[in-house]
C-alpha cells in the first residue's frame, strides 16, 4: 500500500509514519521538515502547504492519506491534489459545541477561512469542522477521527506526563476536584495503529478516538501503579478552592493538568470509545502509557506552588466552622 502522511515530523503523524514503515507499507511524508526529521524508511516530499502541491504529490497514485492539519486552506489544497485516495482525517473533540455532554452533536459552526491560532485558539474546533467537510466532500472515501487527549511518547504538551512524573516523586500530591470526576486519555501508539488499520481497511464514518472513561481517582491510581508508586498520598482539593487560589485548569505551566471546570466540561473527557473499539481500536492500560511517559517534558504546577496550595487548603480545612 502506498501511504501519504501529511506531516510526519511530530508526535502523532510521526508515530503513524514510523509504524506504517514497520508494517512494510510504502510511506511518504509531505511537510516542510521544520518540526524535525521524518522517520527512517519514509520518503520525504518537501511541501509547504501555504503553496500549491508539488507534482510528486499530485502524480503519486496514493492508496491512503493520513492528514492532521488544522487550517482549511491546507486541507483544501491537499484534497484537490489527492482526491482519489482513501482519506483518514485527524480532527478533534473540540468540534463539539457542548462540552457538558459526551454526545457527538451539535458541532460548532464551521470557519472556512484560516485563522491564526496563536491569536485565536478558540478557532481550532471551528476550523476542524470545516476541514472535516472538505475531506468528506472532496475525496473518494474518508474517515474522520476525533481524538480526545492524546498521551504517550513524543507528547510535547506535558499534560498527561505531569501525572506520572508527579506521582513518581512521591510526597503529598494535590489531586484536583473530586475523585469521581471522569477523565480519559488515548495512547498515541494505539491511535496510530488504529489509523493505519483504517487506511488498510478503508474504514469510513466519524469516530471519537478516546480512552476508557475513568474516574480520576482510579486513573491516578493506575498511573501511580504504572510508575511504581504504590501508596500515593493524594489530597483532594475542591475545584472552588483551586479557582480561588488562581490555579489554572487543564494544561500549561501553573495548571493542574486534566482538571476541568465542572459541570461545564463533564462531557469533554467522557466520550464513548465503544464505536471506535468496535471498529478495531485497541486501548492499552493507562499505567503503561504512564510508565512510558516518564522522562517526557512536563507542564504543570510547580512543586513550590503545589505545596503552597496544599498548605492553604490544610490550614483552611483545620479552621473551625469552615469546610
Ligand atoms: N495532542 C492532543 O492531545 C490532540 C487532541 C485532539 C486532537 N489532536 C489532533 O491530533 C493531531 C496531532 O498531529 P501531530 O501530532 O502530527 O502534530 P501537529 O502539530 O498537528 O503536526 C503538524 C505536522 O504538520 C506539518 N506542518 C505544519 N505546518 C505545515 C505547513 N505549512 N506545510 C506543511 N506541513 C506542515 C508539520 O511538519 P513541518 O513543521 O515539519 O512542516 C508536522 O509534521 C492534530 O490533528 C491535532 O489537531 C491532538
Coordinates of C-alpha atoms and ligand atoms in Angstrom, one line a residue:
X1 CA 0.0 0.0 0.0
X2 CA 1.2 3.5 -0.9
X3 CA 0.5 5.7 2.1
X4 CA 0.8 9.5 2.1
X5 CA 1.2 11.1 5.6
X6 CA 0.7 14.8 5.6
X7 CA 3.0 15.6 8.4
X8 CA 5.3 13.0 9.8
X9 CA 7.7 15.2 11.8
X10 CA 5.8 15.5 15.1
X11 CA 4.0 13.4 17.7
X12 CA 1.0 11.6 16.2
X13 CA 1.8 11.9 12.5
X14 CA 5.4 10.8 13.1
X15 CA 4.1 7.8 15.1
X16 CA 1.7 6.9 12.2
X17 CA 4.5 7.1 9.6
X18 CA 7.0 5.1 11.7
X19 CA 4.5 2.4 12.4
X20 CA 3.5 2.3 8.8
X21 CA 7.1 1.6 7.9
X22 CA 7.2 -1.2 10.5
X23 CA 4.1 -2.7 8.8
X24 CA 6.0 -2.8 5.5
X25 CA 4.0 0.0 3.8
X26 CA 5.4 2.3 1.2
X27 CA 5.3 5.6 3.2
X28 CA 5.8 9.2 2.0
X29 CA 5.7 12.1 4.4
X30 CA 4.9 15.5 2.9
X31 CA 5.7 18.5 5.0
X32 CA 8.3 21.3 5.3
X33 CA 10.5 19.3 7.6
X34 CA 10.9 22.2 10.0
X35 CA 9.5 20.4 13.0
X36 CA 12.1 17.6 12.8
X37 CA 13.2 14.7 10.6
X38 CA 10.7 12.3 9.0
X39 CA 11.1 8.7 10.4
X40 CA 13.7 6.4 8.9
X41 CA 12.4 4.3 6.0
X42 CA 10.0 7.0 4.8
X43 CA 10.3 9.2 1.7
X44 CA 10.2 13.0 2.4
X45 CA 8.4 15.2 -0.1
X46 CA 9.2 18.8 0.7
X47 CA 5.9 20.7 0.8
X48 CA 4.9 24.0 2.5
X49 CA 1.1 23.8 2.5
X50 CA 0.8 27.5 2.1
X51 CA 1.7 26.7 -1.6
X52 CA 0.3 24.5 -4.3
X53 CA 1.1 20.8 -4.0
X54 CA 4.2 19.6 -5.9
X55 CA 3.9 17.2 -8.8
X56 CA 5.4 14.4 -6.6
X57 CA 2.0 14.5 -4.7
X58 CA -0.4 15.1 -7.5
X59 CA 1.1 12.3 -9.6
X60 CA 1.6 9.9 -6.7
X61 CA -1.1 7.2 -7.1
X62 CA -1.7 7.0 -3.3
X63 CA -3.9 4.3 -1.7
X64 CA -4.5 6.2 1.5
X65 CA -3.8 9.6 3.1
X66 CA -3.5 10.5 6.8
X67 CA -3.8 14.2 7.5
X68 CA -3.6 16.1 10.8
X69 CA -3.9 19.7 9.5
X70 CA -5.7 22.5 11.4
X71 CA -6.1 25.1 8.6
X72 CA -8.8 24.8 6.0
X73 CA -6.6 26.1 3.2
X74 CA -4.1 23.4 3.9
X75 CA -6.7 20.7 3.7
X76 CA -8.3 22.2 0.6
X77 CA -5.1 22.2 -1.3
X78 CA -4.3 18.6 -0.2
X79 CA -7.8 17.3 -1.1
X80 CA -7.5 18.9 -4.6
X81 CA -4.1 17.3 -5.1
X82 CA -5.0 13.8 -3.9
X83 CA -8.8 13.3 -4.3
X84 CA -8.8 9.6 -5.3
X85 CA -7.2 8.1 -2.2
X86 CA -8.9 6.9 0.9
X87 CA -8.5 9.7 3.5
X88 CA -8.2 9.4 7.2
X89 CA -8.5 12.8 8.7
X90 CA -7.5 13.5 12.3
X91 CA -9.9 16.0 13.8
X92 CA -10.6 16.7 17.5
X93 CA -13.4 16.5 20.1
X94 CA -13.1 20.3 20.1
X95 CA -15.5 20.2 17.2
X96 CA -18.3 19.7 19.7
X97 CA -20.3 22.7 20.8
X98 CA -21.5 21.4 24.2
X99 CA -18.6 20.3 26.4
X100 CA -21.0 19.3 29.2
X101 CA -22.2 16.4 27.1
X102 CA -20.3 13.5 25.5
X103 CA -22.7 13.4 22.6
X104 CA -21.4 13.6 19.0
X105 CA -23.5 16.7 18.3
X106 CA -24.1 19.6 18.0
X107 CA -20.9 20.7 16.2
X108 CA -19.6 24.3 16.4
X109 CA -20.2 26.4 13.4
X110 CA -17.5 25.8 10.7
X111 CA -15.0 28.6 9.9
X112 CA -13.8 28.0 6.4
X113 CA -11.1 30.8 6.3
X114 CA -7.7 30.3 8.0
X115 CA -7.5 31.9 11.4
X116 CA -4.2 32.4 13.3
X117 CA -4.5 30.0 16.2
X118 CA -1.8 31.9 18.2
X119 CA -4.2 34.9 18.5
X120 CA -7.5 33.0 18.4
X121 CA -7.1 29.5 19.9
X122 CA -10.9 29.1 20.0
X123 CA -10.9 28.8 16.2
X124 CA -9.3 25.4 16.5
X125 CA -12.5 23.4 16.6
X126 CA -14.4 25.6 14.2
X127 CA -11.7 25.2 11.5
X128 CA -11.5 21.5 12.1
X129 CA -15.3 21.2 11.3
X130 CA -14.6 23.0 8.0
X131 CA -11.6 20.7 7.4
X132 CA -13.7 17.6 8.1
X133 CA -16.3 18.8 5.5
X134 CA -13.6 19.4 2.9
X135 CA -12.3 15.9 3.3
X136 CA -15.8 14.3 3.2
X137 CA -16.9 16.1 0.1
X138 CA -13.7 16.1 -1.8
X139 CA -12.3 12.6 -1.6
X140 CA -13.1 9.2 -2.9
X141 CA -13.8 7.8 0.6
X142 CA -13.0 9.1 4.1
X143 CA -12.9 8.5 7.8
X144 CA -13.0 11.4 10.3
X145 CA -11.3 10.6 13.7
X146 CA -11.8 12.9 16.6
X147 CA -9.3 12.2 19.4
X148 CA -9.6 13.4 22.9
X149 CA -6.4 14.0 25.0
X150 CA -3.5 12.1 23.3
X151 CA -0.7 10.9 25.6
X152 CA 2.5 8.9 25.4
X153 CA 6.0 9.1 23.9
X154 CA 6.6 12.3 21.9
X155 CA 3.9 14.4 23.5
X156 CA 5.3 17.9 24.0
X157 CA 2.2 19.3 25.7
X158 CA 3.4 17.8 29.1
X159 CA -0.3 17.5 30.2
X160 CA -0.6 13.8 30.9
X161 CA 3.1 13.4 31.6
X162 CA 2.7 15.7 34.6
X163 CA 1.0 12.9 36.5
X164 CA 3.5 10.1 36.1
X165 CA 6.3 12.5 36.9
X166 CA 4.5 13.9 39.9
X167 CA 3.3 10.6 41.3
X168 CA 6.7 9.0 41.0
X169 CA 8.2 11.9 43.0
X170 CA 6.0 10.9 46.0
X171 CA 5.0 13.0 49.0
X172 CA 1.7 14.7 49.4
X173 CA 0.1 15.2 46.0
X174 CA -2.5 17.8 45.1
X175 CA -5.4 16.0 43.4
X176 CA -7.9 18.3 41.8
X177 CA -11.7 18.3 42.2
X178 CA -13.3 15.1 43.3
X179 CA -12.1 11.5 42.8
X180 CA -15.3 10.7 40.8
X181 CA -14.7 13.3 38.0
X182 CA -14.4 11.3 34.8
X183 CA -11.4 11.7 32.5
X184 CA -9.9 9.7 29.6
X185 CA -6.7 9.6 27.6
X186 CA -5.7 7.7 24.5
X187 CA -2.1 6.5 23.9
X188 CA -0.6 7.9 20.7
X189 CA 0.7 4.4 19.8
X190 CA -2.8 2.9 20.0
X191 CA -4.3 5.7 18.0
X192 CA -1.6 5.5 15.3
X193 CA -2.1 1.7 14.9
X194 CA -5.9 2.2 14.5
X195 CA -5.4 5.0 11.9
X196 CA -3.3 2.6 9.9
X197 CA -5.8 -0.2 10.3
X198 CA -8.4 2.2 9.0
X199 CA -6.2 3.1 6.0
X200 CA -5.8 -0.6 5.1
X201 CA -9.5 -1.5 5.7
X202 CA -10.7 1.8 4.1
X203 CA -12.9 2.4 7.1
X204 CA -15.4 5.2 6.7
X205 CA -17.5 7.3 9.0
X206 CA -17.0 9.6 12.0
X207 CA -15.5 8.4 15.3
X208 CA -14.4 9.7 18.6
X209 CA -10.9 8.3 19.4
X210 CA -10.7 8.3 23.2
X211 CA -9.6 6.2 26.1
X212 CA -11.8 4.4 28.6
X213 CA -13.8 7.0 30.6
X214 CA -12.3 6.6 34.1
X215 CA -12.9 8.3 37.5
X216 CA -9.8 10.5 38.0
X217 CA -9.2 8.8 41.4
X218 CA -8.9 5.5 39.7
X219 CA -6.9 6.9 36.8
X220 CA -4.3 8.4 39.2
X221 CA -4.2 5.1 41.0
X222 CA -3.4 3.3 37.7
X223 CA -0.8 6.0 36.8
X224 CA 0.8 5.7 40.2
X225 CA 0.9 1.9 39.9
X226 CA 2.4 2.2 36.4
X227 CA 5.3 4.2 37.7
X228 CA 5.8 2.0 40.8
X229 CA 4.4 4.5 43.3
X230 CA 2.2 2.0 45.2
X231 CA 0.7 4.1 48.0
X232 CA 0.3 7.7 46.6
X233 CA -0.7 10.3 49.2
X234 CA -3.5 12.2 47.4
X235 CA -5.1 15.2 48.9
X236 CA -8.3 16.1 47.1
X237 CA -8.8 19.8 46.9
X238 CA -12.2 21.0 45.6
X239 CA -12.4 23.0 42.4
X240 CA -13.8 26.1 44.0
X241 CA -10.8 26.3 46.3
X242 CA -8.3 25.8 43.5
X243 CA -10.1 28.6 41.5
X244 CA -9.9 31.0 44.4
X245 CA -6.2 30.2 44.6
X246 CA -5.7 31.1 41.0
X247 CA -4.7 27.6 39.9
X248 CA -5.2 27.1 36.2
X249 CA -7.2 24.1 34.9
X250 CA -6.4 21.6 32.1
X251 CA -2.9 22.4 30.7
X252 CA 0.2 24.5 30.8
X253 CA 2.6 25.8 33.4
X254 CA 0.7 26.8 36.6
X255 CA -2.1 24.3 35.9
X256 CA -3.2 21.1 37.5
X257 CA -3.3 19.1 34.3
X258 CA -6.5 17.2 33.4
X259 CA -8.5 19.2 35.9
X260 CA -11.6 20.8 34.2
X261 CA -14.3 23.1 35.4
X262 CA -17.4 21.0 36.2
X263 CA -20.2 20.5 35.2
X264 CA -19.5 22.7 32.1
X265 CA -16.8 20.2 30.9
X266 CA -18.3 17.0 32.2
X267 CA -18.7 15.7 28.7
X268 CA -15.2 16.6 27.3
X269 CA -13.5 13.6 28.9
X270 CA -16.3 11.1 28.9
X271 CA -16.8 10.4 25.2
X272 CA -17.7 6.9 24.2
X273 CA -14.8 4.8 22.9
X274 CA -17.3 2.0 22.0
X275 CA -17.8 2.6 18.3
X276 CA -14.1 3.0 17.7
X277 CA -13.3 -0.2 19.7
X278 CA -15.9 -2.0 17.6
X279 CA -14.1 -0.6 14.6
X280 CA -10.8 -2.1 15.8
X281 CA -9.3 0.4 18.2
X282 CA -7.3 -1.4 20.9
X283 CA -6.6 0.5 24.1
X284 CA -3.6 -0.3 26.3
X285 CA -3.8 0.1 30.1
X286 CA -3.1 3.8 31.1
X287 CA -0.4 2.5 33.5
X288 CA 1.6 1.5 30.5
X289 CA 1.2 5.0 29.0
X290 CA 2.3 6.5 32.3
X291 CA 5.4 4.3 32.6
X292 CA 6.4 5.2 29.0
X293 CA 5.8 8.9 29.7
X294 CA 8.4 9.2 32.5
X295 CA 11.2 11.5 31.4
X296 CA 9.0 13.3 28.9
X297 CA 8.6 17.1 29.0
X298 CA 6.2 18.2 31.8
X299 CA 4.0 21.3 32.0
X300 CA 2.0 21.8 35.2
X301 CA 2.0 23.5 38.6
X302 CA 5.5 23.8 40.2
X303 CA 6.4 21.8 43.3
X304 CA 6.6 25.1 45.3
X305 CA 3.2 26.4 44.2
X306 CA 1.6 23.0 44.8
X307 CA 3.0 23.0 48.3
X308 CA 1.6 26.5 48.9
X309 CA -1.9 25.5 47.7
X310 CA -1.8 22.3 49.8
X311 CA -0.8 24.3 52.9
X312 CA -3.5 26.9 52.3
X313 CA -6.1 24.0 51.9
X314 CA -4.8 22.3 55.1
X315 CA -5.0 25.5 57.2
X316 CA -8.5 26.3 55.8
X317 CA -9.8 22.8 56.5
X318 CA -8.5 22.9 60.1
X319 CA -10.2 26.2 60.9
X320 CA -13.4 25.6 62.9
X321 CA -16.7 26.3 61.2
X322 CA -15.3 26.1 57.6
X323 CA -15.5 23.4 55.0
Ligands
LIG1 N1 -2.4 16.4 21.2 C1 -3.7 16.1 21.6 O1 -4.0 15.8 22.7 C2 -4.8 16.2 20.5 C3 -6.1 16.0 20.9 C4 -7.1 16.0 19.9 C5 -6.7 16.1 18.5 N2 -5.4 16.3 18.2 C6 -5.1 16.3 16.8 O2 -4.1 15.3 16.6 C7 -3.2 15.8 15.5 C8 -1.8 15.8 16.1 O3 -0.9 15.9 15.0 P1 0.6 15.8 15.2 O4 0.9 15.2 16.5 O5 1.2 15.2 14.0 O6 1.1 17.3 15.4 P2 0.8 18.6 14.6 O7 1.4 19.7 15.3 O8 -0.6 18.7 14.3 O9 1.7 18.2 13.2 C9 1.9 19.1 12.4 C10 2.5 18.4 11.2 O10 2.1 19.1 10.1 C11 3.2 19.7 9.4 N3 3.0 21.0 9.1 C12 2.7 22.1 9.8 N4 2.6 23.2 9.1 C13 2.9 22.8 7.8 C14 2.9 23.5 6.6 N5 2.7 24.9 6.5 N6 3.2 22.8 5.5 C15 3.5 21.5 5.5 N7 3.4 20.8 6.6 C16 3.1 21.5 7.8 C17 4.4 19.6 10.4 O11 5.6 19.4 9.7 P3 6.7 20.5 9.5 O12 6.5 21.5 10.6 O13 8.0 19.7 9.6 O14 6.4 21.0 8.1 C18 4.0 18.4 11.3 O15 4.6 17.2 10.8 C19 -3.7 17.1 15.1 O16 -4.6 16.9 14.0 C20 -4.5 17.6 16.3 O17 -5.5 18.5 15.9 C21 -4.4 16.3 19.1

